[in-house]
Amino acid sequence: MTETAFYILLSLTKPRHGYGIIKHVEELSGGRLRLGSGTVYGTLTKMSKDGLITVFADEERKTVYEVAEPGKEVMRAEIGRLKELHRNAAASEEEFQ
């Protein structure tokens, strides 16, 4: 999973529209990751086609995105993978000092 896709799904712990996702990702990453709208909407379109997110319009007619159960399953697997990477990196960190 790309870092962009990871952070987009991570942002969808509650329903958000595209701009809300962009701002939330920026906040989560401490400003390190600033996603462009084309990147976000392209990724959201792919995630929607893959069934990872659901799409609906809110009362203000904005398109709102929410993580679907398959997206939650993907995130659980990715979080497990990242935890393994962190454990292995921490165990080997001294060798690179």
Tab-separated table of C-alpha atoms in Angstrom:
chain	number	residue	atom	x	y	z
A	1	MET	CA	0.000	0.000	0.000
A	2	THR	CA	1.316	3.436	-0.819
A	3	GLU	CA	1.809	6.015	1.891
A	4	THR	CA	-0.840	8.182	0.220
A	5	ALA	CA	-3.426	5.395	0.237
A	6	PHE	CA	-2.561	4.533	3.846
A	7	TYR	CA	-3.064	8.093	5.043
A	8	ILE	CA	-6.273	8.532	3.064
A	9	LEU	CA	-7.784	5.413	4.622
A	10	LEU	CA	-6.451	6.459	8.014
A	11	SER	CA	-8.294	9.762	7.556
A	12	LEU	CA	-11.561	7.984	6.959
A	13	THR	CA	-12.054	6.818	10.536
A	14	LYS	CA	-14.958	9.232	10.231
A	15	PRO	CA	-16.710	10.406	7.054
A	16	ARG	CA	-14.870	13.249	5.297
A	17	HIS	CA	-15.007	15.104	2.008
A	18	GLY	CA	-11.923	15.476	-0.196
A	19	TYR	CA	-10.665	18.754	1.251
A	20	GLY	CA	-11.185	17.405	4.771
A	21	ILE	CA	-9.036	14.396	3.869
A	22	ILE	CA	-6.287	16.647	2.492
A	23	LYS	CA	-6.228	18.753	5.666
A	24	HIS	CA	-6.408	15.734	7.979
A	25	VAL	CA	-3.512	13.973	6.237
A	26	GLU	CA	-1.453	17.138	6.508
A	27	GLU	CA	-2.272	17.333	10.224
A	28	LEU	CA	-1.565	13.625	10.865
A	29	SER	CA	1.809	13.831	9.152
A	30	GLY	CA	2.821	17.040	10.887
A	31	GLY	CA	2.804	18.863	7.555
A	32	ARG	CA	5.254	16.436	5.947
A	33	LEU	CA	2.677	15.020	3.547
A	34	ARG	CA	0.686	17.518	1.495
A	35	LEU	CA	-1.560	15.778	-0.968
A	36	GLY	CA	-2.788	17.429	-4.133
A	37	SER	CA	-6.438	17.185	-5.048
A	38	GLY	CA	-5.687	15.155	-8.195
A	39	THR	CA	-3.792	12.573	-6.163
A	40	VAL	CA	-6.516	12.368	-3.532
A	41	TYR	CA	-9.434	12.104	-5.937
A	42	GLY	CA	-7.615	9.615	-8.153
A	43	THR	CA	-6.877	7.422	-5.146
A	44	LEU	CA	-10.445	7.781	-3.830
A	45	THR	CA	-11.838	6.737	-7.219
A	46	LYS	CA	-9.665	3.620	-7.238
A	47	MET	CA	-10.565	2.798	-3.622
A	48	SER	CA	-14.248	3.178	-4.434
A	49	LYS	CA	-13.949	0.827	-7.430
A	50	ASP	CA	-12.085	-1.663	-5.219
A	51	GLY	CA	-14.849	-1.520	-2.593
A	52	LEU	CA	-12.577	-0.138	0.128
A	53	ILE	CA	-14.649	2.994	0.690
A	54	THR	CA	-18.245	4.077	0.310
A	55	VAL	CA	-19.261	7.368	-1.260
A	56	PHE	CA	-22.313	9.470	-0.515
A	57	ALA	CA	-23.431	13.106	-0.576
A	58	ASP	CA	-24.163	14.981	2.620
A	59	GLU	CA	-26.814	17.638	3.183
A	60	GLU	CA	-24.518	20.284	1.686
A	61	ARG	CA	-24.196	18.220	-1.525
A	62	LYS	CA	-20.520	17.556	-0.931
A	63	THR	CA	-19.209	14.120	-1.758
A	64	VAL	CA	-18.308	12.368	1.466
A	65	TYR	CA	-16.155	9.266	1.763
A	66	GLU	CA	-16.182	6.606	4.447
A	67	VAL	CA	-14.114	3.466	4.926
A	68	ALA	CA	-16.028	0.245	4.182
A	69	GLU	CA	-15.439	-3.093	5.911
A	70	PRO	CA	-13.037	-4.337	3.186
A	71	GLY	CA	-11.049	-1.123	3.686
A	72	LYS	CA	-10.903	-1.801	7.428
A	73	GLU	CA	-9.583	-5.302	6.722
A	74	VAL	CA	-6.896	-3.886	4.430
A	75	MET	CA	-5.912	-1.340	7.102
A	76	ARG	CA	-5.682	-4.000	9.824
A	77	ALA	CA	-3.314	-6.009	7.618
A	78	GLU	CA	-1.266	-2.918	6.728
A	79	ILE	CA	-0.991	-1.827	10.361
A	80	GLY	CA	0.262	-5.319	11.226
A	81	ARG	CA	2.822	-5.125	8.424
A	82	LEU	CA	4.011	-1.713	9.594
A	83	LYS	CA	4.332	-2.944	13.179
A	84	GLU	CA	6.537	-5.785	11.943
A	85	LEU	CA	8.674	-3.320	9.972
A	86	HIS	CA	9.042	-1.136	13.056
A	87	ARG	CA	10.035	-4.078	15.282
A	88	ASN	CA	12.643	-5.237	12.789
A	89	ALA	CA	14.000	-1.732	12.240
A	90	ALA	CA	14.252	-1.087	15.977
A	91	ALA	CA	16.046	-4.396	16.521
A	92	SER	CA	18.615	-3.559	13.829
A	93	GLU	CA	18.946	0.179	14.344
A	94	GLU	CA	22.264	0.015	16.229
A	95	GLU	CA	23.891	-1.789	13.321
A	96	PHE	CA	23.448	1.334	11.206
A	97	GLN	CA	24.891	3.823	13.698
